XYZ file of C-alpha atoms in Angstrom:
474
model
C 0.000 0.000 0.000
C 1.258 3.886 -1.074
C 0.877 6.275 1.431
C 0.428 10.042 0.659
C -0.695 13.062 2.372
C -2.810 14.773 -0.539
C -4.334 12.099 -2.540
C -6.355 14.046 -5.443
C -8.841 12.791 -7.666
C -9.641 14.412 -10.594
C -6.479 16.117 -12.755
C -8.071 19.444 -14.306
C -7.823 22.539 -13.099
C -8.639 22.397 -9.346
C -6.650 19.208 -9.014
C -3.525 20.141 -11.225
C -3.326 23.791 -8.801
C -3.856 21.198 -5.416
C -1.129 19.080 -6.563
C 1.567 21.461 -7.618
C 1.124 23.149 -4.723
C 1.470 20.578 -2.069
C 4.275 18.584 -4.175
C 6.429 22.439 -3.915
C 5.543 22.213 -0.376
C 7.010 18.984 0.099
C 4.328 17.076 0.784
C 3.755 13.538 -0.974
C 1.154 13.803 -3.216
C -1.086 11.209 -6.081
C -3.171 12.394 -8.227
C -5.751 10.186 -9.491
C -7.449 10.996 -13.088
C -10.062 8.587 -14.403
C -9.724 9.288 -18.479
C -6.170 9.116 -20.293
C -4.915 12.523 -20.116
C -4.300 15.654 -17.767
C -6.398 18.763 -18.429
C -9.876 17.936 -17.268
C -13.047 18.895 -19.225
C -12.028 22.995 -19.509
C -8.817 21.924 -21.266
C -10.588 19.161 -23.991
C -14.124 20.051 -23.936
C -14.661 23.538 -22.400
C -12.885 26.607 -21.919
C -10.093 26.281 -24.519
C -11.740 24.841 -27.396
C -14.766 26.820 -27.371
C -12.534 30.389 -27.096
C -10.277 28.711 -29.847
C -13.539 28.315 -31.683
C -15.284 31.695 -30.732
C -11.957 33.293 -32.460
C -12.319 31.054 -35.067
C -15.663 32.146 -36.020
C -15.043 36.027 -35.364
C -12.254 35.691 -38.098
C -14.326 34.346 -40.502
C -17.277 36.580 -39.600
C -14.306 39.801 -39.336
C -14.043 38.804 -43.595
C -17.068 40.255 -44.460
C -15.991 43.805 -43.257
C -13.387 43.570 -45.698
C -15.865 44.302 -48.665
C -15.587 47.756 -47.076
C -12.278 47.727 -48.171
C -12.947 46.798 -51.734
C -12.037 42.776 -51.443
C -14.687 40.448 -52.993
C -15.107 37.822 -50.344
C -17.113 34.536 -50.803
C -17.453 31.148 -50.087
C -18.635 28.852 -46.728
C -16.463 28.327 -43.278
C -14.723 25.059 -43.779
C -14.914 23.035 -40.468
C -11.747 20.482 -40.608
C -9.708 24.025 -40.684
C -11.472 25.462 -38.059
C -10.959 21.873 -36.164
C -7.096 21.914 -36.454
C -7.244 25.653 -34.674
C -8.806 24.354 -31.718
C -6.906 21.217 -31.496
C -3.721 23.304 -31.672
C -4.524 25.215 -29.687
C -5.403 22.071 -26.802
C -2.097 20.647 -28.118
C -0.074 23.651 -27.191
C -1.684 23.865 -23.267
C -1.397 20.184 -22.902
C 1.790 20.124 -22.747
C 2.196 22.297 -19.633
C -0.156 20.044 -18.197
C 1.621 16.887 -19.254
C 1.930 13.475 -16.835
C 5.940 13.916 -17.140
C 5.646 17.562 -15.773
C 3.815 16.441 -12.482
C 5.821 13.284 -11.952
C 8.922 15.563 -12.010
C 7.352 17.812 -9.395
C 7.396 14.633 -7.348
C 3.313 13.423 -7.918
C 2.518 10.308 -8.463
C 0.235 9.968 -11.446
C -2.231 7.319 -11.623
C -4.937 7.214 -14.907
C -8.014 4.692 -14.485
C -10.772 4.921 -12.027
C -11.905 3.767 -8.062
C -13.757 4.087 -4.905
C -13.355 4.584 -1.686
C -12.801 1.257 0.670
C -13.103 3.812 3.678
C -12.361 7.579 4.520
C -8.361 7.042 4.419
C -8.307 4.148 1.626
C -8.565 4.631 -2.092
C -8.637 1.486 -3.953
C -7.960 1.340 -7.990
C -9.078 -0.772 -10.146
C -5.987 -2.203 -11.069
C -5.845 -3.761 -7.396
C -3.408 -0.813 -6.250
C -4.655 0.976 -2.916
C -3.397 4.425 -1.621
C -4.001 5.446 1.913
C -4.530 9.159 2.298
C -3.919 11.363 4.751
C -6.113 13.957 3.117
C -8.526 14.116 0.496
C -9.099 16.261 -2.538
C -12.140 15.587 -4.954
C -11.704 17.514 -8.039
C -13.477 15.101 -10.720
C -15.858 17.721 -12.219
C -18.842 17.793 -13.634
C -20.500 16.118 -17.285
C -23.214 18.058 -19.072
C -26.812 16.875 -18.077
C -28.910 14.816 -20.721
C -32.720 16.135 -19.698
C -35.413 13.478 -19.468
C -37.446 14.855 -22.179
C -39.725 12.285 -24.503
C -37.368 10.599 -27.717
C -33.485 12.146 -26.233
C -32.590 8.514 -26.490
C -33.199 8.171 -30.109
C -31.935 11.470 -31.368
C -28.129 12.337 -32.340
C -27.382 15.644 -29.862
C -24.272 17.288 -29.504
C -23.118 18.636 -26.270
C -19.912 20.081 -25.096
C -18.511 17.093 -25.362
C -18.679 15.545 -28.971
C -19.433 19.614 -30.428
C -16.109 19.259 -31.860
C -16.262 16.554 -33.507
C -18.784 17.862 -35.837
C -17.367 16.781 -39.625
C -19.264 20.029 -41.229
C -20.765 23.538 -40.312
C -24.198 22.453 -39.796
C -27.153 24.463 -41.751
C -29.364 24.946 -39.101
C -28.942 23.862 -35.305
C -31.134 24.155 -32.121
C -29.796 24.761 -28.682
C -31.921 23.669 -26.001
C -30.664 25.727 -23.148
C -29.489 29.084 -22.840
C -26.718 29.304 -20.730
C -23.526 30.816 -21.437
C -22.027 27.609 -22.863
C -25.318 27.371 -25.641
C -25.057 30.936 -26.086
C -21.337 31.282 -26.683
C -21.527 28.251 -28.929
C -24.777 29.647 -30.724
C -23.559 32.974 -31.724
C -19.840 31.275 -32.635
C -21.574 28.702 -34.856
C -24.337 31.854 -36.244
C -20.667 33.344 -37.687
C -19.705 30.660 -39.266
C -22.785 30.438 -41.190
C -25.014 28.107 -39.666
C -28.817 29.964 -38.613
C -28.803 29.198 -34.800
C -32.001 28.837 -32.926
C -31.814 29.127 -28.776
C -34.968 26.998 -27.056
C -35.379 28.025 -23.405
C -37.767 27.312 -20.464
C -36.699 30.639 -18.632
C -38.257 34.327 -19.717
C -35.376 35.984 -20.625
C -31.505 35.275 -21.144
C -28.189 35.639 -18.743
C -30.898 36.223 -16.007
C -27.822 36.432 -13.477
C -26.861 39.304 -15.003
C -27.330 42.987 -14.292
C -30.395 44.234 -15.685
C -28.893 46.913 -18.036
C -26.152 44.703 -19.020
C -28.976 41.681 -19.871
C -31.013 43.772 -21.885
C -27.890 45.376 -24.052
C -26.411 41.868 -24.460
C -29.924 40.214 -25.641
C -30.537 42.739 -27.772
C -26.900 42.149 -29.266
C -27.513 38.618 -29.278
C -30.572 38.550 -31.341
C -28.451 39.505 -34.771
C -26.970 36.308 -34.214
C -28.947 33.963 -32.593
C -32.993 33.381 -33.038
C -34.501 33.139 -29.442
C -37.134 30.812 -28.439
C -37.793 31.753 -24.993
C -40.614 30.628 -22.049
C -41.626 27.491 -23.605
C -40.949 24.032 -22.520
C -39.680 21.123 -24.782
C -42.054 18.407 -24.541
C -40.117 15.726 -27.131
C -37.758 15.313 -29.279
C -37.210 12.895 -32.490
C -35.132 12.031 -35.513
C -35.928 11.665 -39.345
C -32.849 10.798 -41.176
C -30.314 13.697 -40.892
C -33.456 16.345 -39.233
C -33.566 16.659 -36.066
C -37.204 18.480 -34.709
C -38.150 19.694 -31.049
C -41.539 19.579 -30.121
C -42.436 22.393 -27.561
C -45.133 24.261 -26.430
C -45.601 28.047 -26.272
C -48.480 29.710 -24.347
C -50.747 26.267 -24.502
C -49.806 26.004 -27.934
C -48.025 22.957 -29.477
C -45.196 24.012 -32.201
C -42.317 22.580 -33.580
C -39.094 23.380 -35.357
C -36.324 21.415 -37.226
C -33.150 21.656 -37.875
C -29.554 19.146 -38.396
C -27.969 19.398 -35.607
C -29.064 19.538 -32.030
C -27.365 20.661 -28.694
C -27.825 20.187 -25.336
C -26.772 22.939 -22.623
C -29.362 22.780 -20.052
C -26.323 22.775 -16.872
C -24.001 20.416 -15.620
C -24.020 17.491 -13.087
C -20.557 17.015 -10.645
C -18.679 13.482 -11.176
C -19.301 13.075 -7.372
C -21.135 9.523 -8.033
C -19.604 6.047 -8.824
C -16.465 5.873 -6.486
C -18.310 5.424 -2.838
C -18.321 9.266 -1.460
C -21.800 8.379 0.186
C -20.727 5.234 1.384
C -18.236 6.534 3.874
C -20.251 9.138 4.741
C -19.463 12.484 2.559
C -23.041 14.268 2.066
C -23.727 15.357 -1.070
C -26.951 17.675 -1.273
C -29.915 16.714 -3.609
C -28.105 17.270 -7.196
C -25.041 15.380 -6.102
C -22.765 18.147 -5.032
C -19.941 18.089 -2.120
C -21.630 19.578 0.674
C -18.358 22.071 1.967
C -18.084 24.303 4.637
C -16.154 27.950 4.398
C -12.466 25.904 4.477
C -14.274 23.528 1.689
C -14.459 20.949 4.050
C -16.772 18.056 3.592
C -18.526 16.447 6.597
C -15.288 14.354 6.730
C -12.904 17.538 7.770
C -10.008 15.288 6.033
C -11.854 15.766 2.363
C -12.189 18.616 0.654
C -14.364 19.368 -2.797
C -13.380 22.084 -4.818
C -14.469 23.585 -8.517
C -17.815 21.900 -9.697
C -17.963 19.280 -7.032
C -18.982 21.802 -4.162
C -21.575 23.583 -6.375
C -20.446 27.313 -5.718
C -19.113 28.424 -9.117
C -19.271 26.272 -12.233
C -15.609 27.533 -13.587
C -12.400 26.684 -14.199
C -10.637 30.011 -11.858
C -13.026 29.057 -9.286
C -11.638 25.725 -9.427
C -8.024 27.119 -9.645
C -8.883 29.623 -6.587
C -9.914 26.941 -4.429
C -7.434 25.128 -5.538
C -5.069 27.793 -3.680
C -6.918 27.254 -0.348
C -7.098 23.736 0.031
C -3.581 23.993 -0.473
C -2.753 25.971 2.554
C -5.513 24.307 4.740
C -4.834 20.554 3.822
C -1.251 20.313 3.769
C -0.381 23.684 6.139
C -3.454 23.724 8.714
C -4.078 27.322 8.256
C -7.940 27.184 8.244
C -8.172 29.914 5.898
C -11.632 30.526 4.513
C -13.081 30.656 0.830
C -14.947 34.438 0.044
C -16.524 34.948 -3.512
C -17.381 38.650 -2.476
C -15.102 40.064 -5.520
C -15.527 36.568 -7.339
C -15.634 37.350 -11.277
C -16.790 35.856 -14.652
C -17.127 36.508 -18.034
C -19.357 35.293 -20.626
C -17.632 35.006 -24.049
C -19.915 36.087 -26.260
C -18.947 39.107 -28.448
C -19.040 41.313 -26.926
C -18.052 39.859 -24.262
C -19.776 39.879 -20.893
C -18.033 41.090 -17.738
C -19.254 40.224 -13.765
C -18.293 40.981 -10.332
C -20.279 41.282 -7.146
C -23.347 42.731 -7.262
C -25.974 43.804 -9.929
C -27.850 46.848 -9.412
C -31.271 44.592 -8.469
C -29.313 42.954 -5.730
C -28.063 46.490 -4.265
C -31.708 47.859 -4.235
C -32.947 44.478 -2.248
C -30.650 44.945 0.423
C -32.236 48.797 1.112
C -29.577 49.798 1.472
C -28.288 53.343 -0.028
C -25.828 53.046 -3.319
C -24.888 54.422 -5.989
C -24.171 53.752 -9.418
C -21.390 55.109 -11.985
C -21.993 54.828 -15.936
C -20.136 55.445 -19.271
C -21.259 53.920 -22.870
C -18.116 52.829 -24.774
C -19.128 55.301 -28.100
C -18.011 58.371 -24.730
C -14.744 55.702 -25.181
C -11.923 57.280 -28.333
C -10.582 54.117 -28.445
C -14.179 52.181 -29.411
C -14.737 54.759 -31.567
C -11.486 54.266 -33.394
C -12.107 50.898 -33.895
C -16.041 51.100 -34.037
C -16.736 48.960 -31.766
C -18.887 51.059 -29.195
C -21.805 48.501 -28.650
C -21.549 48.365 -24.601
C -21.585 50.313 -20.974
C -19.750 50.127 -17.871
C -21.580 49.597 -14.845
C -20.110 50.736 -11.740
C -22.468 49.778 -8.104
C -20.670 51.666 -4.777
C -22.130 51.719 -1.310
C -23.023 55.244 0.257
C -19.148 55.639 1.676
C -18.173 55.041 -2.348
C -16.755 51.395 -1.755
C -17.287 49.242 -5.014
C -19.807 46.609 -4.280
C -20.432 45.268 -8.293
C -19.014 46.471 -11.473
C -20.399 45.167 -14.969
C -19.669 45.803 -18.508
C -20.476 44.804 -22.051
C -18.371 45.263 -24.747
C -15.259 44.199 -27.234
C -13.016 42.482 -25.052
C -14.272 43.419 -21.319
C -12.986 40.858 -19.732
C -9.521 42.128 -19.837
C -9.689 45.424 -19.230
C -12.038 45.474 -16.331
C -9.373 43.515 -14.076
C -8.717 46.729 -12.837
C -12.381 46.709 -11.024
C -11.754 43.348 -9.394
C -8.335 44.749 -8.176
C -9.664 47.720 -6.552
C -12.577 45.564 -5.234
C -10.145 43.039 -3.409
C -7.841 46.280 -2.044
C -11.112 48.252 -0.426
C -10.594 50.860 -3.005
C -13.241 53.306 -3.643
C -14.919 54.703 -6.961
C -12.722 57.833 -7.154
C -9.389 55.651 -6.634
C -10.318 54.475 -10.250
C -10.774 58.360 -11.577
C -6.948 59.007 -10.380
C -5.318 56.509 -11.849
C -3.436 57.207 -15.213
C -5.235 55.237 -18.261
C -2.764 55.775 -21.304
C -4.244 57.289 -24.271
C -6.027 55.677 -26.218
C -7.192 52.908 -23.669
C -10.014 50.624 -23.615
C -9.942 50.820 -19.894
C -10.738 53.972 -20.090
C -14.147 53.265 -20.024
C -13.886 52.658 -16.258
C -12.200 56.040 -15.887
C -15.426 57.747 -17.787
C -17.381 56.091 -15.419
C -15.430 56.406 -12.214
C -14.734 60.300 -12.906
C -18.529 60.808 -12.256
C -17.921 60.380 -8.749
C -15.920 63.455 -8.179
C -18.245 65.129 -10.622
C -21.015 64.213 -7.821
C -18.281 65.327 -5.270
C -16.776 68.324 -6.127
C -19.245 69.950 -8.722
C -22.418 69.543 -6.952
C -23.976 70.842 -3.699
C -22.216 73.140 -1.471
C -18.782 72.576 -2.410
C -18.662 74.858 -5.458
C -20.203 77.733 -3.802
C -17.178 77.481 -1.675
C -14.875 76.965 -4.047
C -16.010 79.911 -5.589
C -15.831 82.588 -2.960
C -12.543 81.320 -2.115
C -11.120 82.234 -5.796
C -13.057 85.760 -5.217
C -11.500 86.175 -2.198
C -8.115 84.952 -2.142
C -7.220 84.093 -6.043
């Protein structure tokens, strides 16, 4: 029997950060990962691809501006070309996330998969059993299949097998609007494939400021046809069509199209190796139940990224990651805070998130206020006409940022800033000061944070003041 004192399972994100970490530490570490490869699902089937294809598909949709210029431009996206992108792409990060570069940190890597004999002993299937000292369940999530009428006789794509795809598909139907269907959608819509989005819910990125939603929809719908507050009652297969059945206001209606996808949420990999068995509790969709330290109810076993349910993404994974280091292999009982936890949605434009939306500051009652600036007020967005988007700015009464939001070309880069500021107890103003170089697409926050000295200095009683004092003494 091998003895360790992190044993990890699952060798993506979370679980590659846990066991670089404790290996530098010095601590003896396995990492356990059920397929044939490091990476985990962001790496083949998530993150990676699908921004390798997103870029992909804004290249090819970037050629028809080029009439503009006078070029004659024609023809249909090939997909084997836009399939060797994204696989070089994976090939390139794979190799910083190769077997040999953990086993020369000092981790044992084992591929194949196991359960739990008790709350110390791992046992492979290959008859090899590790005893660990610790615990760290990283194994993921898979996308859900929904139980609707006919799924199991119907070709459907998910994030999965998208890739695999041998041609740009005429017409394709995503049921589910997340970010994943709606990333994938609009990429797929610039390629040249008419897109059609089939949701339950009302409305689209409901999680979203309310400003920001409504900009990005109405974005969104040059791209993407949105079937919205219906539910899909059955599904079935003719040949190559593929047709959802739903119904719409009491109404039955369908719609066809050759190729379906499926992006109605995730499920964590927290089943089929004996977490329940020895007494881990999982809550009613299957996820780690963690305290603040991401502790399970076995204080020895942690769950981090889409095991524990918190944030379904791969820096939340990473973050955690961090933690677990110092609190399973140094004791320091530090504690997890998503306060100034971001994300961004890749769509273009792209989507930008931290803390809270405007609706979320008015339910507390609480007094705030809230900063603005549309990126055409932006020289930079104007230069490169791209001024479709606002930055959102939410501070509490004392001007401490409490959310920040923007839409626009590229957001999620150049809003770091916010999140910085956020995590440092910066106020509003301490963006205004700063020094954005000229042009800057970051200067959007600037726009938006100078309005707080414009509240400051140039209204109420501080003018009149300023005023007689340049009478009197200027």
């Amino acid at each position: 029997m091998k003895r360790y004192d992190v044993v990890i399972l699952g060798g993506g994100a979370g679980g590659l950060t846990v066991a670089s970490g404790a290996a530098s530490l010095g601590a003896k570490v396995a990492l356990i990962e059920k397929s044939d490869r490091l990476g985990g699902d962001c790496l083949h089937f998530g993150c990676v691809p699908s921004k390798a294809l997103i870029e992909a598909a804004n290249e090819i949709n970037y050629s028809s501006v080029l009439s503009q210029y006078g070029f004659d431009v024609s023809g249909r996206a090939t997909f084997s070309h836009v399939k060797e992108r994204v696989k070089a792409a994976i090939s390139t990060i794979q190799h910083h996330d190769s077997e040999d570069r953990f086993e020369k940190m000092g981790v044992d890597v084992f591929f194949g998969v196991g359960e739990f004999v008790d709350e110390h002993h791992y046992l492979l299937k290959d008859g090899q059993s590790l005893y660990g000292k610790r615990f760290v369940i990283a194994t993921g999530s898979r996308p859900i299949v929904p139980p609707i009428k006919g799924i199991d006789n119907v070709q459907f794509e998910t994030n999965e097998t998208i890739f695999d795809l041998e041609d740009v598909p005429s017409k394709m139907i995503f049921i589910g609007g997340g970010p994943i269907g709606l990333e994938l959608a609009q990429a797929f819509s610039r390629m040249g494939t008419e897109t059609v989005v089939v949701d339950r819910s009302d409305d689209i990125l409901s999680k979203e400021d309310g400003e920001i939603q409504q900009l990005a929809t109405e974005f969104l719908q040059k791209d993407i046809d949105f079937i919205l507050g219906v539910d899909v009652k059955e599904v079935k297969q003719e040949g190559a069509t593929k047709t959802v059945i739903y119904e719409e206001q009491g109404v039955t209606k369908e719609i066809s199209g050759d190729a379906l996808f499926l992006g109605v949420g995730r499920a964590p990999n927290t089943d089929g190796f004996g977490l329940e068995e020895i007494g881990v509790k999982l809550d009613k969709r299957g996820h780690i139940q963690v305290n603040d330290k991401l502790q399970s109810s076995h204080s020895h076993i942690y769950g981090i990224g889409d095991t524990n349910g918190q944030f379904p993404f791969t820096h939340a994974a990473g973050m955690e990651g961090k933690l677990v280091v110092q609190n399973a292999v140094l004791g320091l009982g530090r504690k997890v805070s998503y306060k100034t936890f971001p994300w961004t949605t890749y769509t273009t434009p792209e989507i930008f998130h931290v803390g809270m939306t405007e609706e979320e500051a008015k339910d507390t009652g609480k007094e705030y206020h809230v900063y603005k600036s549309g990126l055409d007020d932006v020289d930079r967005f104007v230069a490169e006409h791209k001024t479709t988007g606002m930055v959102k700015i939410i501070s509490d009464k004392k001007g401490y940022i409490i959310g920040a939001h923007a839409i626009g070309e590229g957001a999620g880069d150049w809003m770091q800033t916010v999140i910085f500021a956020m995590e440092q107890k910066k106020k509003v103003g301490d963006l205004s000061q700063m020094v954005y170089p000229y042009p800057n697409h970051a200067a959007a926050i600037q726009r938006a944070a100078d309005q707080y000295w414009r509240e400051k200095l140039f209204n109420g009683i501080v003018p009149k003041l300023t005023k007689k004092y340049i009478q009197w003494f200027r």
